[in-house]
Amino acid sequence: MILHKHFDTNEKGHLTIGGMDAVELAKEYGTPAYILDEEVIRENCRAYKKAATDAFGEDALPLYASKALCFTGVYRIAAEEELGVDCVSGGELFTAKKAGFPAERIYFHGNNKTDRDIADAMDMGVGTFVVDNEDELAAVSAEAIRRGITQRILLRITPGIDPHTHRAVITGNVDSKFGSAIATGQAMRIVKKAIAAQGIELAGLHCHIGSQIFDIEPFADAADIMIRFLATIKEECGYHIRELNLGGGLGVRYTEYDRQIDYADAIHRIAAVVKEFCGKSGIPMPRVILEPGRSLVAAAGATLYTVGSVKEIPGFKNYISVDGGMPDNPRYALYQSQYTALIANRATEPREYRATLAGRCCESGDLLGENMEIQKAQRGDILAVLVTGAYNHSMASNYNRLPRPPVIMVKNGEARVAVRRETYEDLVALDQL
Ligand SMILES: *Cc1c(COP(=O)(O)O)cnc(C)c1O
């Protein structure tokens, strides 16, 4: 086992993913390629669903935050595992619709929904809008009135929590671009407007404090603040809020230095504090919604590359260059995210070499990691970066006119193309002049 139980090695000393030889997969599908172990995603969906309903009650619902990894096959898995989904754009809504995902189980997020997004979502019959701000509330209300419908909404609230994660992925602090802060009084103001608004049914509140969080405390603190706020709303407005969406953000093990979180255990611990705080505030348990993205899909993925060159600069550092980079995985360039990499065709050898993993773009910042522990490499080796299921494919670009890699799903010893590799023709398909 390497980090997670579906990453292992075989008798040839090759890396295996879901029991399949990574070197063979690279040969068959080419590199770079994203490999996804479908069973891992399904197991995670089931673990969340079971823990949520056991801990919070039958009506609890985990939503898959689909910005983490978005293509039709993933929405089909979420539908089959009876999760809801969180979509953040017209493009994600369209993909969910194409996959036949039930619209009433979609929660539509985003801090700037355009008029077209709002209309498209209502055309689709999206169950719930998560409204970010007062301008958006007015726009959603106006469109609902125009159509003669009542749109179910949650309001995104910022509880004012610092969850001790990377600055770029904190979202629950008072000065966040997302939501309305309790501390400034803006949250209460938008609640009152939503209660009064025509064409709107205020069903609940939402908060999401950030991503890649390993402690339960920030979630407990957020739940405490949100439940007190529910009680204040009841007192001040006589309005009972039935649904509380606690967001996503549970962390994933990317390297040996990260802990492995037992998600079921984490959910039970969060449920215990929610029940306690509801008891203290004298309000009935709301229906609880959870919104995991990364923790459902990240560990399921690995990216396979071919090594092109090894450059040793005496007295400085060693570079291993691969045939992908920031266009297929921008996370190191964006957040200095740490990964585990290994040479898939010599995976049982100790990782005693130190190298900077460079991509192939004309950009010095195009790195997948620095000072990484890996096996000594040579041109032609297959290099695997593990735990790339979340925020890799969905963040990919065509920078340097590089076609985006395919997504290959493995399950029960078989591999299928879930998203085909982009071609050069695809790259020029939109060009009109
Ligand atoms: C990104 C996001 C999530 C998922 O976060 P993860 O860290 O991937 O679990 C959930 N809810 C909202 C509103 C988000 O923006």
Short mmCIF file of C-alpha atoms and ligand atoms in Angstrom, two decimals:
data_model
loop_
_atom_site.label_atom_id
_atom_site.label_comp_id
_atom_site.label_asym_id
_atom_site.label_seq_id
_atom_site.Cartn_x
_atom_site.Cartn_y
_atom_site.Cartn_z
CA MET A 1 0.00 0.00 0.00
CA ILE A 2 1.22 3.50 -0.88
CA LEU A 3 -0.78 6.21 1.00
CA HIS A 4 -4.14 4.57 0.22
CA LYS A 5 -5.13 0.92 -0.08
CA HIS A 6 -5.83 1.00 -3.83
CA PHE A 7 -2.25 2.12 -4.61
CA ASP A 8 0.08 -0.89 -4.42
CA THR A 9 2.80 -2.73 -6.31
CA ASN A 10 2.79 -6.03 -8.22
CA GLU A 11 5.32 -8.83 -8.79
CA LYS A 12 6.98 -6.79 -11.58
CA GLY A 13 7.62 -4.00 -9.11
CA HIS A 14 5.11 -1.80 -10.95
CA LEU A 15 2.64 0.58 -9.34
CA THR A 16 -0.93 -0.74 -9.41
CA ILE A 17 -4.08 1.38 -9.21
CA GLY A 18 -7.20 -0.52 -8.23
CA GLY A 19 -5.27 -3.70 -8.99
CA MET A 20 -4.30 -2.59 -12.53
CA ASP A 21 -0.70 -2.19 -13.68
CA ALA A 22 -0.02 1.54 -14.13
CA VAL A 23 2.76 0.89 -16.68
CA GLU A 24 0.34 -1.15 -18.81
CA LEU A 25 -2.30 1.58 -18.52
CA ALA A 26 0.27 4.15 -19.69
CA LYS A 27 1.16 1.93 -22.64
CA GLU A 28 -2.46 1.46 -23.63
CA TYR A 29 -3.81 4.99 -23.13
CA GLY A 30 -0.68 7.12 -23.52
CA THR A 31 0.54 9.86 -21.19
CA PRO A 32 -0.25 12.13 -19.58
CA ALA A 33 -3.41 10.40 -18.38
CA TYR A 34 -5.63 10.71 -15.34
CA ILE A 35 -6.50 7.30 -13.86
CA LEU A 36 -9.50 7.04 -11.52
CA ASP A 37 -10.44 4.08 -9.35
CA GLU A 38 -14.25 4.12 -9.63
CA GLU A 39 -14.75 1.82 -6.65
CA VAL A 40 -12.94 4.28 -4.35
CA ILE A 41 -15.32 7.08 -5.33
CA ARG A 42 -18.33 4.80 -4.77
CA GLU A 43 -17.02 3.60 -1.40
CA ASN A 44 -16.51 7.19 -0.29
CA CYS A 45 -20.04 8.14 -1.44
CA ARG A 46 -21.50 5.22 0.51
CA ALA A 47 -19.45 5.99 3.62
CA TYR A 48 -20.63 9.62 3.61
CA LYS A 49 -24.25 8.69 2.92
CA LYS A 50 -24.36 6.04 5.64
CA ALA A 51 -22.57 8.17 8.23
CA ALA A 52 -24.71 11.23 7.46
CA THR A 53 -28.01 9.37 7.77
CA ASP A 54 -26.88 7.36 10.83
CA ALA A 55 -25.56 10.45 12.60
CA PHE A 56 -28.07 13.14 11.59
CA GLY A 57 -31.18 11.16 10.60
CA GLU A 58 -32.76 9.75 7.45
CA ASP A 59 -33.29 13.13 5.78
CA ALA A 60 -29.59 14.08 5.93
CA LEU A 61 -28.04 14.39 2.48
CA PRO A 62 -24.42 14.58 1.35
CA LEU A 63 -23.97 16.63 -1.81
CA TYR A 64 -21.03 15.96 -4.07
CA ALA A 65 -19.32 19.34 -4.67
CA SER A 66 -18.80 18.70 -8.35
CA LYS A 67 -16.26 21.44 -9.02
CA ALA A 68 -13.70 18.96 -7.61
CA LEU A 69 -14.06 16.66 -10.64
CA CYS A 70 -16.68 17.29 -13.27
CA PHE A 71 -17.73 15.14 -16.23
CA THR A 72 -20.90 13.24 -17.01
CA GLY A 73 -19.69 9.91 -15.58
CA VAL A 74 -19.12 11.42 -12.13
CA TYR A 75 -22.68 12.81 -12.01
CA ARG A 76 -23.95 9.32 -12.95
CA ILE A 77 -22.02 7.84 -10.03
CA ALA A 78 -23.41 10.50 -7.66
CA ALA A 79 -26.94 9.78 -8.93
CA GLU A 80 -26.54 6.01 -8.54
CA GLU A 81 -25.15 6.44 -5.02
CA GLU A 82 -28.15 8.68 -4.20
CA LEU A 83 -26.18 11.78 -3.31
CA GLY A 84 -27.19 15.32 -4.19
CA VAL A 85 -24.77 17.55 -6.08
CA ASP A 86 -23.49 21.08 -5.72
CA CYS A 87 -23.02 22.91 -9.03
CA VAL A 88 -21.37 26.31 -9.35
CA SER A 89 -21.94 27.34 -12.96
CA GLY A 90 -24.13 26.97 -16.01
CA GLY A 91 -21.53 24.58 -17.42
CA GLU A 92 -21.68 22.30 -14.40
CA LEU A 93 -25.50 22.41 -14.46
CA PHE A 94 -25.47 21.52 -18.15
CA THR A 95 -23.11 18.58 -17.53
CA ALA A 96 -25.31 17.31 -14.68
CA LYS A 97 -28.36 17.59 -16.93
CA LYS A 98 -26.60 15.72 -19.77
CA ALA A 99 -25.82 12.95 -17.28
CA GLY A 100 -29.49 12.78 -16.31
CA PHE A 101 -28.87 13.91 -12.73
CA PRO A 102 -32.20 14.63 -10.96
CA ALA A 103 -32.52 18.44 -10.89
CA GLU A 104 -34.39 18.55 -7.59
CA ARG A 105 -31.27 17.21 -5.85
CA ILE A 106 -29.03 19.96 -7.28
CA TYR A 107 -27.89 22.85 -5.09
CA PHE A 108 -26.80 25.79 -7.22
CA HIS A 109 -23.87 27.71 -5.72
CA GLY A 110 -21.61 30.57 -6.76
CA ASN A 111 -21.01 34.13 -5.64
CA ASN A 112 -22.02 35.66 -8.97
CA LYS A 113 -24.83 33.89 -10.78
CA THR A 114 -25.62 35.71 -14.00
CA ASP A 115 -29.19 36.37 -15.14
CA ARG A 116 -28.67 33.65 -17.73
CA ASP A 117 -27.44 31.17 -15.07
CA ILE A 118 -30.51 31.92 -12.96
CA ALA A 119 -32.86 31.45 -15.92
CA ASP A 120 -31.12 28.26 -17.09
CA ALA A 121 -31.24 26.79 -13.60
CA MET A 122 -34.95 27.56 -13.28
CA ASP A 123 -35.58 26.07 -16.76
CA MET A 124 -33.91 22.89 -15.51
CA GLY A 125 -35.94 22.87 -12.30
CA VAL A 126 -32.91 23.07 -10.01
CA GLY A 127 -34.16 22.22 -6.52
CA THR A 128 -32.26 24.72 -4.42
CA PHE A 129 -30.34 27.93 -5.05
CA VAL A 130 -27.68 28.86 -2.52
CA VAL A 131 -27.97 32.64 -2.63
CA ASP A 132 -24.78 34.53 -1.92
CA ASN A 133 -25.77 38.17 -1.52
CA GLU A 134 -28.60 40.72 -1.62
CA ASP A 135 -28.19 41.60 -5.30
CA GLU A 136 -28.54 37.95 -6.17
CA LEU A 137 -31.53 37.51 -3.86
CA ALA A 138 -33.31 40.31 -5.71
CA ALA A 139 -32.45 38.77 -9.10
CA VAL A 140 -33.62 35.27 -8.12
CA SER A 141 -36.81 36.67 -6.60
CA ALA A 142 -37.54 38.75 -9.73
CA GLU A 143 -37.06 35.80 -12.08
CA ALA A 144 -39.20 33.52 -9.88
CA ILE A 145 -41.99 36.13 -9.80
CA ARG A 146 -41.78 36.51 -13.59
CA ARG A 147 -42.25 32.75 -13.95
CA GLY A 148 -44.91 32.50 -11.26
CA ILE A 149 -42.89 29.96 -9.26
CA THR A 150 -41.57 29.73 -5.72
CA GLN A 151 -37.85 28.99 -5.70
CA ARG A 152 -36.44 27.12 -2.72
CA ILE A 153 -33.23 28.77 -1.47
CA LEU A 154 -30.54 28.61 1.18
CA LEU A 155 -28.55 31.70 2.13
CA ARG A 156 -24.78 31.51 2.24
CA ILE A 157 -23.60 32.82 5.60
CA THR A 158 -20.02 33.52 6.70
CA PRO A 159 -19.63 32.39 10.29
CA GLY A 160 -16.19 34.03 10.76
CA ILE A 161 -13.98 30.97 11.19
CA ASP A 162 -10.27 30.53 10.50
CA PRO A 163 -9.84 26.81 9.82
CA HIS A 164 -5.99 26.82 9.69
CA THR A 165 -5.59 25.86 6.06
CA HIS A 166 -4.06 27.56 3.01
CA ARG A 167 -5.02 31.23 2.67
CA ALA A 168 -6.42 30.74 -0.86
CA VAL A 169 -8.86 28.04 0.26
CA ILE A 170 -10.28 29.73 3.39
CA THR A 171 -13.84 30.84 2.72
CA GLY A 172 -15.62 31.32 6.04
CA ASN A 173 -13.85 34.46 7.33
CA VAL A 174 -15.72 37.76 7.73
CA ASP A 175 -13.95 39.49 4.82
CA SER A 176 -14.52 36.57 2.42
CA LYS A 177 -15.85 37.21 -1.07
CA PHE A 178 -18.49 34.58 -0.28
CA GLY A 179 -21.74 35.03 1.58
CA SER A 180 -23.03 37.43 4.22
CA ALA A 181 -21.26 37.77 7.55
CA ILE A 182 -23.06 37.33 10.85
CA ALA A 183 -20.57 39.64 12.59
CA THR A 184 -21.38 42.66 10.39
CA GLY A 185 -25.16 42.29 10.65
CA GLN A 186 -25.37 41.62 6.91
CA ALA A 187 -26.45 38.02 7.50
CA MET A 188 -29.49 39.06 9.54
CA ARG A 189 -30.36 41.71 6.98
CA ILE A 190 -30.39 39.25 4.07
CA VAL A 191 -32.36 36.70 6.15
CA LYS A 192 -35.07 39.31 6.78
CA LYS A 193 -35.13 40.25 3.09
CA ALA A 194 -35.39 36.59 2.07
CA ILE A 195 -38.26 35.94 4.49
CA ALA A 196 -40.11 38.92 3.03
CA ALA A 197 -39.22 38.30 -0.64
CA GLN A 198 -41.84 37.15 -3.13
CA GLY A 199 -41.20 33.99 -5.16
CA ILE A 200 -38.73 32.73 -2.56
CA GLU A 201 -38.96 30.00 0.04
CA LEU A 202 -36.15 30.42 2.56
CA ALA A 203 -35.47 26.79 3.51
CA GLY A 204 -32.12 27.07 5.18
CA LEU A 205 -28.66 28.44 5.71
CA HIS A 206 -25.33 27.37 4.30
CA CYS A 207 -21.74 27.82 5.41
CA HIS A 208 -18.50 26.45 4.00
CA ILE A 209 -15.40 27.33 5.98
CA GLY A 210 -12.64 26.18 3.62
CA SER A 211 -10.86 23.16 2.22
CA GLN A 212 -8.25 20.53 3.17
CA ILE A 213 -9.14 20.80 6.88
CA PHE A 214 -7.98 18.03 9.21
CA ASP A 215 -9.46 19.17 12.55
CA ILE A 216 -13.05 18.79 13.69
CA GLU A 217 -12.90 21.93 15.84
CA PRO A 218 -13.46 24.48 13.03
CA PHE A 219 -16.57 22.54 11.93
CA ALA A 220 -17.82 22.37 15.51
CA ASP A 221 -17.21 26.12 15.92
CA ALA A 222 -19.03 26.85 12.66
CA ALA A 223 -21.95 24.63 13.70
CA ASP A 224 -22.11 26.38 17.07
CA ILE A 225 -22.22 29.83 15.46
CA MET A 226 -24.76 28.78 12.83
CA ILE A 227 -27.10 27.15 15.37
CA ARG A 228 -26.99 30.21 17.62
CA PHE A 229 -27.85 32.24 14.53
CA LEU A 230 -30.83 29.93 13.78
CA ALA A 231 -32.02 30.54 17.34
CA THR A 232 -31.61 34.32 16.93
CA ILE A 233 -33.62 34.22 13.70
CA LYS A 234 -36.39 32.33 15.46
CA GLU A 235 -36.40 34.89 18.27
CA GLU A 236 -36.19 38.03 16.12
CA CYS A 237 -38.28 36.94 13.13
CA GLY A 238 -40.40 34.07 14.48
CA TYR A 239 -39.13 32.13 11.47
CA HIS A 240 -38.09 28.51 11.69
CA ILE A 241 -35.13 27.55 9.48
CA ARG A 242 -35.36 23.85 8.68
CA GLU A 243 -32.17 23.10 6.81
CA LEU A 244 -28.51 23.62 7.71
CA ASN A 245 -25.80 23.00 5.13
CA LEU A 246 -22.42 22.72 6.81
CA GLY A 247 -20.37 22.71 3.59
CA GLY A 248 -17.43 20.50 2.70
CA GLY A 249 -13.72 20.78 3.33
CA LEU A 250 -12.56 17.59 5.08
CA GLY A 251 -8.90 16.95 4.27
CA VAL A 252 -7.27 14.24 2.18
CA ARG A 253 -3.99 12.38 2.64
CA TYR A 254 -1.64 13.55 -0.14
CA THR A 255 1.69 12.61 1.45
CA GLU A 256 2.98 10.38 4.23
CA TYR A 257 3.05 13.48 6.43
CA ASP A 258 -0.76 13.90 6.23
CA ARG A 259 -3.13 12.06 8.50
CA GLN A 260 -5.85 9.80 7.11
CA ILE A 261 -9.25 11.04 8.28
CA ASP A 262 -11.98 8.52 9.04
CA TYR A 263 -14.84 10.46 7.41
CA ALA A 264 -17.59 8.47 9.11
CA ASP A 265 -16.02 9.15 12.50
CA ALA A 266 -15.65 12.86 11.66
CA ILE A 267 -19.33 13.09 10.66
CA HIS A 268 -20.43 11.37 13.88
CA ARG A 269 -18.35 13.81 15.93
CA ILE A 270 -19.77 16.81 14.08
CA ALA A 271 -23.30 15.39 14.59
CA ALA A 272 -22.71 15.07 18.33
CA VAL A 273 -21.87 18.76 18.64
CA VAL A 274 -24.76 19.82 16.38
CA LYS A 275 -27.19 17.89 18.61
CA GLU A 276 -25.64 19.36 21.75
CA PHE A 277 -25.80 22.95 20.44
CA CYS A 278 -29.40 22.52 19.24
CA GLY A 279 -30.32 21.24 22.69
CA LYS A 280 -28.63 24.25 24.35
CA SER A 281 -30.26 26.73 21.97
CA GLY A 282 -33.66 25.06 22.37
CA ILE A 283 -34.23 24.57 18.65
CA PRO A 284 -35.20 21.33 16.89
CA MET A 285 -32.49 19.50 14.89
CA PRO A 286 -32.46 20.90 11.37
CA ARG A 287 -32.10 18.71 8.29
CA VAL A 288 -28.32 18.60 7.79
CA ILE A 289 -26.63 18.77 4.40
CA LEU A 290 -22.92 18.08 3.88
CA GLU A 291 -20.96 19.10 0.80
CA PRO A 292 -17.77 17.08 0.33
CA GLY A 293 -15.81 17.46 -2.89
CA ARG A 294 -12.14 16.62 -2.43
CA SER A 295 -12.69 13.87 0.13
CA LEU A 296 -14.99 11.94 -2.25
CA VAL A 297 -12.72 11.93 -5.31
CA ALA A 298 -9.12 13.04 -4.63
CA ALA A 299 -7.65 9.75 -3.41
CA ALA A 300 -9.29 7.83 -6.27
CA GLY A 301 -7.03 9.51 -8.83
CA ALA A 302 -3.44 9.34 -10.05
CA THR A 303 -1.79 11.01 -13.04
CA LEU A 304 0.65 9.11 -15.24
CA TYR A 305 3.40 10.93 -17.12
CA THR A 306 6.42 9.93 -19.20
CA VAL A 307 9.79 11.24 -18.06
CA GLY A 308 11.50 13.25 -20.82
CA SER A 309 14.71 14.33 -19.16
CA VAL A 310 16.69 14.31 -15.94
CA LYS A 311 18.87 17.35 -15.44
CA GLU A 312 21.32 17.49 -12.54
CA ILE A 313 22.73 20.93 -11.81
CA PRO A 314 25.78 20.25 -9.60
CA GLY A 315 25.62 22.07 -6.29
CA PHE A 316 22.03 23.14 -6.93
CA LYS A 317 19.26 20.70 -7.72
CA ASN A 318 17.95 17.93 -9.92
CA TYR A 319 15.08 18.33 -12.35
CA ILE A 320 12.87 15.54 -13.65
CA SER A 321 10.78 16.80 -16.58
CA VAL A 322 7.52 15.14 -17.57
CA ASP A 323 5.15 15.41 -20.53
CA GLY A 324 2.48 17.33 -18.57
CA GLY A 325 2.59 19.92 -15.79
CA MET A 326 0.63 22.98 -14.70
CA PRO A 327 -1.95 22.64 -17.50
CA ASP A 328 -3.11 19.27 -16.10
CA ASN A 329 -2.30 20.03 -12.47
CA PRO A 330 -2.03 23.72 -11.53
CA ARG A 331 -2.23 23.10 -7.78
CA TYR A 332 1.47 23.37 -6.97
CA ALA A 333 1.75 26.58 -8.98
CA LEU A 334 -1.38 27.98 -7.26
CA TYR A 335 -1.05 26.78 -3.67
CA GLN A 336 2.27 24.88 -3.36
CA SER A 337 0.18 21.76 -2.83
CA GLN A 338 2.24 18.76 -1.78
CA TYR A 339 2.04 15.45 -3.62
CA THR A 340 3.60 12.01 -3.59
CA ALA A 341 5.34 10.98 -6.81
CA LEU A 342 7.05 7.76 -7.80
CA ILE A 343 8.49 5.96 -10.79
CA ALA A 344 5.71 3.52 -11.67
CA ASN A 345 7.99 1.01 -13.40
CA ARG A 346 10.32 0.80 -10.35
CA ALA A 347 7.77 1.45 -7.64
CA THR A 348 9.24 -0.97 -5.10
CA GLU A 349 12.66 0.73 -5.10
CA PRO A 350 13.22 3.19 -2.24
CA ARG A 351 12.49 6.84 -3.00
CA GLU A 352 15.97 8.12 -2.17
CA TYR A 353 16.54 10.64 -4.94
CA ARG A 354 15.63 14.32 -4.49
CA ALA A 355 14.25 16.23 -7.43
CA THR A 356 12.14 19.11 -8.59
CA LEU A 357 9.35 17.81 -10.80
CA ALA A 358 9.06 20.08 -13.80
CA GLY A 359 6.29 20.32 -16.37
CA ARG A 360 6.83 20.95 -20.06
CA CYS A 361 5.51 24.51 -20.30
CA CYS A 362 7.60 27.56 -21.14
CA GLU A 363 7.22 28.90 -17.63
CA SER A 364 9.65 28.50 -14.71
CA GLY A 365 6.74 28.20 -12.29
CA ASP A 366 5.45 25.15 -14.14
CA LEU A 367 6.35 22.67 -11.40
CA LEU A 368 4.50 19.73 -9.85
CA GLY A 369 6.65 19.79 -6.72
CA GLU A 370 10.04 20.71 -5.35
CA ASN A 371 12.50 18.76 -3.27
CA MET A 372 10.44 15.62 -3.78
CA GLU A 373 11.50 12.15 -2.68
CA ILE A 374 11.41 9.83 -5.67
CA GLN A 375 13.31 6.98 -7.32
CA LYS A 376 16.15 7.95 -9.64
CA ALA A 377 14.61 8.45 -13.06
CA GLN A 378 15.58 8.25 -16.70
CA ARG A 379 13.98 9.23 -20.01
CA GLY A 380 11.11 6.88 -20.83
CA ASP A 381 10.17 6.04 -17.24
CA ILE A 382 6.50 6.29 -16.25
CA LEU A 383 6.12 8.77 -13.41
CA ALA A 384 2.97 8.70 -11.27
CA VAL A 385 1.66 11.53 -9.14
CA LEU A 386 -0.83 10.13 -6.62
CA VAL A 387 -4.07 11.57 -5.22
CA THR A 388 -4.92 13.79 -8.20
CA GLY A 389 -8.64 12.97 -8.42
CA ALA A 390 -9.75 16.40 -7.15
CA TYR A 391 -9.02 19.85 -8.61
CA ASN A 392 -6.76 18.50 -11.37
CA HIS A 393 -8.93 17.54 -14.36
CA SER A 394 -11.48 20.18 -13.35
CA MET A 395 -8.78 22.89 -13.18
CA ALA A 396 -6.95 21.81 -16.35
CA SER A 397 -6.18 24.30 -19.12
CA ASN A 398 -4.74 24.23 -22.62
CA TYR A 399 -1.81 26.51 -21.76
CA ASN A 400 0.97 26.14 -24.35
CA ARG A 401 -1.71 24.56 -26.58
CA LEU A 402 -1.38 21.26 -24.77
CA PRO A 403 -4.36 18.92 -25.26
CA ARG A 404 -5.96 17.89 -21.98
CA PRO A 405 -5.32 14.29 -20.85
CA PRO A 406 -8.03 11.63 -20.88
CA VAL A 407 -9.72 10.30 -17.75
CA ILE A 408 -9.46 6.52 -17.56
CA MET A 409 -11.72 4.79 -15.04
CA VAL A 410 -10.66 1.45 -13.66
CA LYS A 411 -13.02 -0.97 -11.96
CA ASN A 412 -12.93 -4.76 -11.35
CA GLY A 413 -9.75 -5.18 -13.39
CA GLU A 414 -11.11 -3.31 -16.40
CA ALA A 415 -10.30 0.13 -17.74
CA ARG A 416 -12.65 2.42 -19.66
CA VAL A 417 -12.22 5.87 -21.18
CA ALA A 418 -14.45 8.22 -19.16
CA VAL A 419 -13.24 11.39 -20.91
CA ARG A 420 -11.26 11.01 -24.13
CA ARG A 421 -7.95 12.74 -24.76
CA GLU A 422 -8.23 16.11 -26.48
CA THR A 423 -6.83 16.22 -30.00
CA TYR A 424 -5.04 19.01 -31.86
CA GLU A 425 -8.22 19.32 -33.95
CA ASP A 426 -10.18 19.92 -30.71
CA LEU A 427 -7.73 22.73 -29.92
CA VAL A 428 -8.50 24.61 -33.14
CA ALA A 429 -12.20 23.66 -33.28
CA LEU A 430 -13.34 26.99 -31.80
CA ASP A 431 -11.03 29.21 -33.86
CA GLN A 432 -13.01 31.16 -36.49
CA LEU A 433 -10.33 33.18 -38.30
C1 LIG B 1 -15.47 23.82 -2.93
C2 LIG B 1 -16.69 23.75 -2.13
C3 LIG B 1 -17.04 22.58 -1.47
C4 LIG B 1 -16.16 21.36 -1.45
O1 LIG B 1 -14.97 21.59 -0.78
P1 LIG B 1 -13.94 20.35 -0.60
O2 LIG B 1 -12.81 20.95 0.13
O3 LIG B 1 -13.58 19.90 -1.96
O4 LIG B 1 -14.65 19.31 0.19
C5 LIG B 1 -18.23 22.55 -0.78
N1 LIG B 1 -19.05 23.64 -0.75
C6 LIG B 1 -18.74 24.79 -1.37
C7 LIG B 1 -19.68 25.92 -1.31
C8 LIG B 1 -17.56 24.88 -2.07
O5 LIG B 1 -17.25 26.03 -2.67
#
